[in-house]
CSV table of C-alpha atoms in Angstrom, one decimal:
chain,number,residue,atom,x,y,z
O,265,UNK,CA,-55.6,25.6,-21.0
O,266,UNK,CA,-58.5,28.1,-21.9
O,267,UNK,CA,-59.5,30.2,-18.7
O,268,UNK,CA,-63.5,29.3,-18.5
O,269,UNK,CA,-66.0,32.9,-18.4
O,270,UNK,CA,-68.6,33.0,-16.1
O,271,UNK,CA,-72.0,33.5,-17.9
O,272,UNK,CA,-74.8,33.0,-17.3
O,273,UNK,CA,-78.4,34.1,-19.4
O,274,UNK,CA,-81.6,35.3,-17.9
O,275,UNK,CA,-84.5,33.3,-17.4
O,276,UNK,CA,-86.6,32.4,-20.4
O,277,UNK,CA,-90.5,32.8,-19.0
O,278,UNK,CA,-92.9,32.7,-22.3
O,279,UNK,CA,-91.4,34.1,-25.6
O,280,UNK,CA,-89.5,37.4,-25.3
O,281,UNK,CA,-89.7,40.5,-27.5
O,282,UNK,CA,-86.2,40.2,-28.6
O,283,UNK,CA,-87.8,36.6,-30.8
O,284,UNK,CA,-89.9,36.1,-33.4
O,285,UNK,CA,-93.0,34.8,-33.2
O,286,UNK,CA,-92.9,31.6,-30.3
O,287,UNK,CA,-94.1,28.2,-31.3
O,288,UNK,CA,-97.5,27.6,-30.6
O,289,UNK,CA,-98.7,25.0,-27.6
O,290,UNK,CA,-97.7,27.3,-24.6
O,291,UNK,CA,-94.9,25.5,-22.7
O,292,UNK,CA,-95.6,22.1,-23.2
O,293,UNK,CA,-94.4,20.4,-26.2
O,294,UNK,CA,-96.6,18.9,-28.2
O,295,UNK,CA,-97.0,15.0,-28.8
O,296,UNK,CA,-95.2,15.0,-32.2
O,297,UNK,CA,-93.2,18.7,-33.0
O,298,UNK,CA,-91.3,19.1,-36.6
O,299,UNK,CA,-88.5,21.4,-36.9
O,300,UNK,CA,-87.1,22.1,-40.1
O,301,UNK,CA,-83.8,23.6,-39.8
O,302,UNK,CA,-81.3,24.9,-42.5
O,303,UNK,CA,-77.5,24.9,-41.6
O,304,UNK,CA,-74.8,27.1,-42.8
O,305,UNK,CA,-76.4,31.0,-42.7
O,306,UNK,CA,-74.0,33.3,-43.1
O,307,UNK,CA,-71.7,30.8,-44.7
O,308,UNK,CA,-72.1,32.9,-48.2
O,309,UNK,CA,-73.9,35.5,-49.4
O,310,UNK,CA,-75.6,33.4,-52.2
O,311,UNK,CA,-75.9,30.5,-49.4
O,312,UNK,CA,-77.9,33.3,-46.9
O,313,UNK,CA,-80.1,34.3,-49.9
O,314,UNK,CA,-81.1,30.9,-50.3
O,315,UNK,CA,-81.7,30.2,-46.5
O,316,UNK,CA,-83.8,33.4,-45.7
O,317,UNK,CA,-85.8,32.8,-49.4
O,318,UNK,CA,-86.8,28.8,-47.6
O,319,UNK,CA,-87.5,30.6,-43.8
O,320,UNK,CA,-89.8,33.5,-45.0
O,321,UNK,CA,-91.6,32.3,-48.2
O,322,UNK,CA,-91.1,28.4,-47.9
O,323,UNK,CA,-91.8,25.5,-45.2
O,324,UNK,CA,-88.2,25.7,-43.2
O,325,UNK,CA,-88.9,26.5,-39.7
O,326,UNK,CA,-85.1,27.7,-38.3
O,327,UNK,CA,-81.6,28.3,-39.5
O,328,UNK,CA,-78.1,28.5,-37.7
O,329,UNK,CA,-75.4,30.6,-38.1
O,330,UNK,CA,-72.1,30.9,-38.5
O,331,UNK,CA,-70.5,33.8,-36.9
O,332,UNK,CA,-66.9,33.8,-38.3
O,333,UNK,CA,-67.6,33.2,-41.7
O,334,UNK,CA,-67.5,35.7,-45.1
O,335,UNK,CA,-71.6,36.7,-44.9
O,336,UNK,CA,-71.9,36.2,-41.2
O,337,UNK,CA,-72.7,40.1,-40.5
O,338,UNK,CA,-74.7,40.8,-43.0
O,339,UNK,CA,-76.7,37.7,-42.5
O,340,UNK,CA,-77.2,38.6,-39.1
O,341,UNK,CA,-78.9,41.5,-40.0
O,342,UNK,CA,-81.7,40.0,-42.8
O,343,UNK,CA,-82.4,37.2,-39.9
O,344,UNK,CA,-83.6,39.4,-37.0
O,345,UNK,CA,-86.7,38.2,-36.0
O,346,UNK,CA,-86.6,34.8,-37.4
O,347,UNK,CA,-85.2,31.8,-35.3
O,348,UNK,CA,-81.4,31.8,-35.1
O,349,UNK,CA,-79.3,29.2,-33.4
O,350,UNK,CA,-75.8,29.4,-33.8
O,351,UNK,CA,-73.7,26.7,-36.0
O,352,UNK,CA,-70.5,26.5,-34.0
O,353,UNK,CA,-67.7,26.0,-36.2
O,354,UNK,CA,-64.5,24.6,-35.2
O,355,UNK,CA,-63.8,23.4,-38.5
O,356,UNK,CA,-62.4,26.5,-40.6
O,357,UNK,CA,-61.6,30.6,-40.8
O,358,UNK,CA,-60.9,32.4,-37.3
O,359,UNK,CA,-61.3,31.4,-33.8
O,360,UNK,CA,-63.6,34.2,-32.3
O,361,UNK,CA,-62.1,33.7,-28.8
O,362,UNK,CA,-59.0,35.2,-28.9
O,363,UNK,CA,-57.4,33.5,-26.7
O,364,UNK,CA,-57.7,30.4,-28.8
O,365,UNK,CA,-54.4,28.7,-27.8
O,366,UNK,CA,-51.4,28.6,-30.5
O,367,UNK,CA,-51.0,25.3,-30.8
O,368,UNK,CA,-54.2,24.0,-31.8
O,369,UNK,CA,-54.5,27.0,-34.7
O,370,UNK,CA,-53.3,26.0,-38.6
O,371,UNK,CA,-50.1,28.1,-39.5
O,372,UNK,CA,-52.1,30.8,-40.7
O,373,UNK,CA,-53.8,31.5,-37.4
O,374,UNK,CA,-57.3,29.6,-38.5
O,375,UNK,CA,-59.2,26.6,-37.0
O,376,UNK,CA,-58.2,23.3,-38.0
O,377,UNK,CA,-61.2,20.9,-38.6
O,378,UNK,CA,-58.6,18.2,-38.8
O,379,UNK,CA,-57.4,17.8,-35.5
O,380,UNK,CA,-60.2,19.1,-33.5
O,381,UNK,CA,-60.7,15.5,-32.1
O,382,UNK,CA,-58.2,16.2,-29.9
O,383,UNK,CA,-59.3,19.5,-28.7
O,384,UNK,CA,-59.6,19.8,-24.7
O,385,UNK,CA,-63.5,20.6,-23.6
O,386,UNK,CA,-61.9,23.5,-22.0
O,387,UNK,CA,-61.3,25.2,-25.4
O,388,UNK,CA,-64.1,24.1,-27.0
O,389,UNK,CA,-65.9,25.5,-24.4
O,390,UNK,CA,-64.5,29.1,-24.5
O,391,UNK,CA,-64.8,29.5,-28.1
O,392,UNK,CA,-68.4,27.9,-28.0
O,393,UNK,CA,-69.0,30.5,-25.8
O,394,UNK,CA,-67.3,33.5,-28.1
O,395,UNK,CA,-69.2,32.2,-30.7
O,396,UNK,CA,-72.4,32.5,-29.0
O,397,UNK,CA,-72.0,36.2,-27.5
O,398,UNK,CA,-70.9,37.4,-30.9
O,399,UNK,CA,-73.9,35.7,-32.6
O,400,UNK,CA,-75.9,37.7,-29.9
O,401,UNK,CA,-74.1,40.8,-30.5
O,402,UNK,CA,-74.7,40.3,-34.3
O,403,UNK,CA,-78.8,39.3,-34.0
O,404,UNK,CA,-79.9,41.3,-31.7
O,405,UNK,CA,-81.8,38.2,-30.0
O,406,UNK,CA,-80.8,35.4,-28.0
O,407,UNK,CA,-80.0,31.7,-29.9
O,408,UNK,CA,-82.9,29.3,-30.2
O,409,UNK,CA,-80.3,27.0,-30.0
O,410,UNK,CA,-76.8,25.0,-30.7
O,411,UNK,CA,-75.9,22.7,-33.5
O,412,UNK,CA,-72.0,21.9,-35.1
O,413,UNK,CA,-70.5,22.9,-38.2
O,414,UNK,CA,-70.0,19.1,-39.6
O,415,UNK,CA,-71.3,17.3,-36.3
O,416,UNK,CA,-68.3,18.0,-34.8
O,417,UNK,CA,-69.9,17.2,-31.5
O,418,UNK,CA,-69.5,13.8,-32.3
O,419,UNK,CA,-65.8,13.8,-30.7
O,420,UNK,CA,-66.3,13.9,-26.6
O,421,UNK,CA,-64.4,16.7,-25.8
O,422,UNK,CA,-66.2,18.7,-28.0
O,423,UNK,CA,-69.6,17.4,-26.9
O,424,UNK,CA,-68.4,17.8,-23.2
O,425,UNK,CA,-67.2,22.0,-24.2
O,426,UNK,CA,-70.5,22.6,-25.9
O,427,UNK,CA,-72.5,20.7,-23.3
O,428,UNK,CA,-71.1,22.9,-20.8
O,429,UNK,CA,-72.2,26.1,-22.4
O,430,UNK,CA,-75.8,24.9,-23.7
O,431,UNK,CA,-76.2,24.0,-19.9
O,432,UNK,CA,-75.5,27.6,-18.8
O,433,UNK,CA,-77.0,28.8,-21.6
O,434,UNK,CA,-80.2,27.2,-21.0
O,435,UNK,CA,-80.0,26.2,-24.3
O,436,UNK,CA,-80.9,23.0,-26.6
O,437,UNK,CA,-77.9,21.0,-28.5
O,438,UNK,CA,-78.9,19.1,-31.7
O,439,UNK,CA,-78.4,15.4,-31.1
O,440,UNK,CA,-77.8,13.1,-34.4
O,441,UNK,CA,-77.8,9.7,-32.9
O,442,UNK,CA,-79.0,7.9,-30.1
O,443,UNK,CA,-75.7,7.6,-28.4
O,444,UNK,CA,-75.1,11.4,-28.6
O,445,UNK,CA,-78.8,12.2,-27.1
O,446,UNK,CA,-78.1,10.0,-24.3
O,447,UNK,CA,-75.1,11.7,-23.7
O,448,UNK,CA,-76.4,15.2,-24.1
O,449,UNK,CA,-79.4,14.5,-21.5
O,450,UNK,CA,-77.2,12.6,-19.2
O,451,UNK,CA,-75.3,16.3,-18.6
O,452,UNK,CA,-78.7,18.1,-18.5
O,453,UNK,CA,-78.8,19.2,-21.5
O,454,UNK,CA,-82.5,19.3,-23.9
O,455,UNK,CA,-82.3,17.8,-27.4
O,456,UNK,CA,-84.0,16.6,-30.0
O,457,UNK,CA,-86.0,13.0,-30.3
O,458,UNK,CA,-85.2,12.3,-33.8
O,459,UNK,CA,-83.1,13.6,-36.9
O,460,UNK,CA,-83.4,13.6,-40.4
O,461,UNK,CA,-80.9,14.7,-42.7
O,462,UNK,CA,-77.8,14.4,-44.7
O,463,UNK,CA,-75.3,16.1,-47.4
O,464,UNK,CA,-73.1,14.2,-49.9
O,465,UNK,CA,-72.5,13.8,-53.7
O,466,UNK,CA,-76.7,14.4,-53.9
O,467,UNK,CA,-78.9,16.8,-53.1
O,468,UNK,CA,-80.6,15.1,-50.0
O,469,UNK,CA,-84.2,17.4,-49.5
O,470,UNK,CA,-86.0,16.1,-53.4
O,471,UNK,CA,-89.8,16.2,-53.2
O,472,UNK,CA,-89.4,12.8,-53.1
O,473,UNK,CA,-87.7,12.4,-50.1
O,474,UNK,CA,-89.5,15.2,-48.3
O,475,UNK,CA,-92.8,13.2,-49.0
O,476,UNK,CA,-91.0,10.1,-47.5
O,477,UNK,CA,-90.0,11.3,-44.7
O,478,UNK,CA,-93.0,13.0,-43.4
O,479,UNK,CA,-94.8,9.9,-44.3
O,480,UNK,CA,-92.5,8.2,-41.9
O,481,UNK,CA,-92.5,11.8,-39.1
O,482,UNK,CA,-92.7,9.5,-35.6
O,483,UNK,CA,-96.3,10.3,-33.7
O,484,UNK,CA,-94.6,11.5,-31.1
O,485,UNK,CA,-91.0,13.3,-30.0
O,486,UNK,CA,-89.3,16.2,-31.1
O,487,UNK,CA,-87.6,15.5,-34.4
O,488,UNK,CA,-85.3,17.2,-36.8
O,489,UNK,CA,-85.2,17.6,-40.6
O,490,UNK,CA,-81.3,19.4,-41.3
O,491,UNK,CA,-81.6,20.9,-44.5
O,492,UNK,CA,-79.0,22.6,-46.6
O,493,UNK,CA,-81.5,25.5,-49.1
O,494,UNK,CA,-79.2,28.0,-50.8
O,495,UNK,CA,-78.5,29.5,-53.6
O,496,UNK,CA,-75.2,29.0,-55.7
O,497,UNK,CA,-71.8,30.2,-53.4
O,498,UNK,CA,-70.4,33.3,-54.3
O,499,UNK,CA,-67.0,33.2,-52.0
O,500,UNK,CA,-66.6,30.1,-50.6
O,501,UNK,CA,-65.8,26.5,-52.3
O,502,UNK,CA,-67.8,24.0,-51.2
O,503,UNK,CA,-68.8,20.4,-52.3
O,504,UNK,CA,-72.1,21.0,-51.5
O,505,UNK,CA,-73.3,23.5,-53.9
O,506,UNK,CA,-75.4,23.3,-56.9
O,507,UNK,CA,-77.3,20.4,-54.4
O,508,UNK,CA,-78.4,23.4,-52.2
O,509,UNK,CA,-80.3,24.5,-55.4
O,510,UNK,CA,-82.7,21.7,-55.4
O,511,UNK,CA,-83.2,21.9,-51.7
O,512,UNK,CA,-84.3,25.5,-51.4
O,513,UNK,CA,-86.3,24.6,-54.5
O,514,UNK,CA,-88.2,21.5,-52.2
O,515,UNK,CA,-88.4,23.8,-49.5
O,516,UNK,CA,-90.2,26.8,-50.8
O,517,UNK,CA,-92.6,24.3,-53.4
O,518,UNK,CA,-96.1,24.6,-52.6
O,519,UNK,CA,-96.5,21.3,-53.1
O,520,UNK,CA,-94.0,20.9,-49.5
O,521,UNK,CA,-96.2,23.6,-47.6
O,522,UNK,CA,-99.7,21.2,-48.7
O,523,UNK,CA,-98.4,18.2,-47.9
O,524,UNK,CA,-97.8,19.4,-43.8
O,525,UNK,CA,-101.0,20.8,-44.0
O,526,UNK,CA,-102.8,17.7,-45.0
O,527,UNK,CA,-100.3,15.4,-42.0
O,528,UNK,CA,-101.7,18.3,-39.8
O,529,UNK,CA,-97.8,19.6,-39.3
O,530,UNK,CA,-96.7,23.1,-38.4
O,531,UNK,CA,-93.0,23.0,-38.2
O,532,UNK,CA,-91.6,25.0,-35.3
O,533,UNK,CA,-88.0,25.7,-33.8
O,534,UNK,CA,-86.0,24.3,-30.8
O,535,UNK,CA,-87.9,27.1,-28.5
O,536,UNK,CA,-90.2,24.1,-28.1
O,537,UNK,CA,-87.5,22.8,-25.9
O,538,UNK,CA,-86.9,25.2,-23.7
O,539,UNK,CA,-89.5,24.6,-21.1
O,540,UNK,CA,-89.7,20.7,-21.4
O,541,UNK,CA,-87.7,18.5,-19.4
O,542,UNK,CA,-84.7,17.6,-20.1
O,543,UNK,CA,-84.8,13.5,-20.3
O,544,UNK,CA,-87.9,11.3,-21.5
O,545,UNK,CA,-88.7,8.5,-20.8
């Protein structure tokens, strides 16, 4: 079993210098909040290109990143500033705790996304925390916040592992169902309201989705849109490729930016969370 670290980060009191810009409202969140978030940074170097292009000249709000994947470093280093959560991965290249136990690795040393239903919440926990420092190391800046590579989270030990680290962390978990936010706020730990967003044999994020769905954006909560931007992979095989194309393509459209403005929506990032409670009623 994974010995468990003691950490423990200093209190959040108004945005901090080491952040970009904070969400507007103060410290209350606001009746309806949108937060547009793209998954995977740092999971290629064509992949980051695409992300940063959506965060900085198009309507996404937030990324995560991957910290032990091929353009994690570099990625790291375009995205100070901006707001970074970290996209813990237990599916695939090297653990970043190194005490990762043996028997849970593939023969090569790696992760193995295949069995991680069975990984203990004490493991999970310790490399959920790795993960986290060395994203910290790597940015600069603290996390905005914690989501899963795959939604991995929806085994319970790994919800339990990452639970126990957001907690200490003061830090918000993306939830993707109803049974998973319960579960998150019955440990204390802040999520989301409602989520949007999916990846299969289509690109999800068209301009006719995105006008869907923000005609349908509840009138109150906190709610997620995942979004996959990028631009073609360079290094890593993925089935989720040329469909990245036509979602940074939604994402930076002017079209995408008027329609919020009209629906008087300013996507934000999970910083709105931070100092709300943790349940609602």
């Amino acid at each position: 079993m994974a010995a468990r670290r003691t950490w423990t980060r200093p209190c959040r009191c108004g945005a901090s210098s080491r952040h970009g810009p904070a969400p507007e409202g103060g410290q209350a969140t606001p009746p309806r909040a949108l937060i547009i978030n793209a998954d995977d940074l740092g999971y290629d170097p064509g992949i980051t290109r695409g992300i940063l292009q959506a965060l900085r000249e198009g309507v996404v709000s937030s990324a995560t990143l991957l910290v032990n994947a091929p353009d994690s470093e570099s990625a790291a280093r375009q995205a100070r500033g901006l707001a970074i959560g970290l996209h813990l991965n237990l599916d695939r290249g090297a653990p970043v705790n190194p005490g990762f136990p043996r028997e849970w690795r593939t023969g090569d040393g790696g992760l193995d996304g295949s069995r991680v239903d069975g990984l203990p919440a004490d493991v999970v926990e310790a490399e959920a925390l790795a993960q986290l420092e060395r994203l910290e190391r790597l940015l600069g800046q603290a996390a905005t916040h914690l989501d899963v590579h795959k939604h991995l989270h929806r085994h319970p030990e790994v919800l339990e592992g990452l639970s126990r680290v957001a907690r200490r962390a003061g830090l918000p978990v993306r939830s993707i169902d109803a049974d998973m936010r319960g579960a998150l706020r019955a440990r204390g730990v802040a999520t989301n309201d409602h989520f949007v967003g999916e990846s299969g044999a289509t690109a999800y994020w068209t301009p006719e989705r995105f006008a869907q769905a923000l005609a349908a954006l509840p009138t109150e909560g906190v709610t997620e849109w995942m979004c996959h931007p990028g631009h073609l992979p360079e290094l890593v095989t993925t089935r989720y490729a040329a469909q990245r194309e036509v979602e940074r393509a939604t994402f930076v459209d002017a079209h995408s930016r008027t329609a919020l403005e009209q629906a008087g929506v300013r996507p934000t990032d999970y910083r709105v969370l931070h100092e709300t409670p943790l349940t609602r009623e």
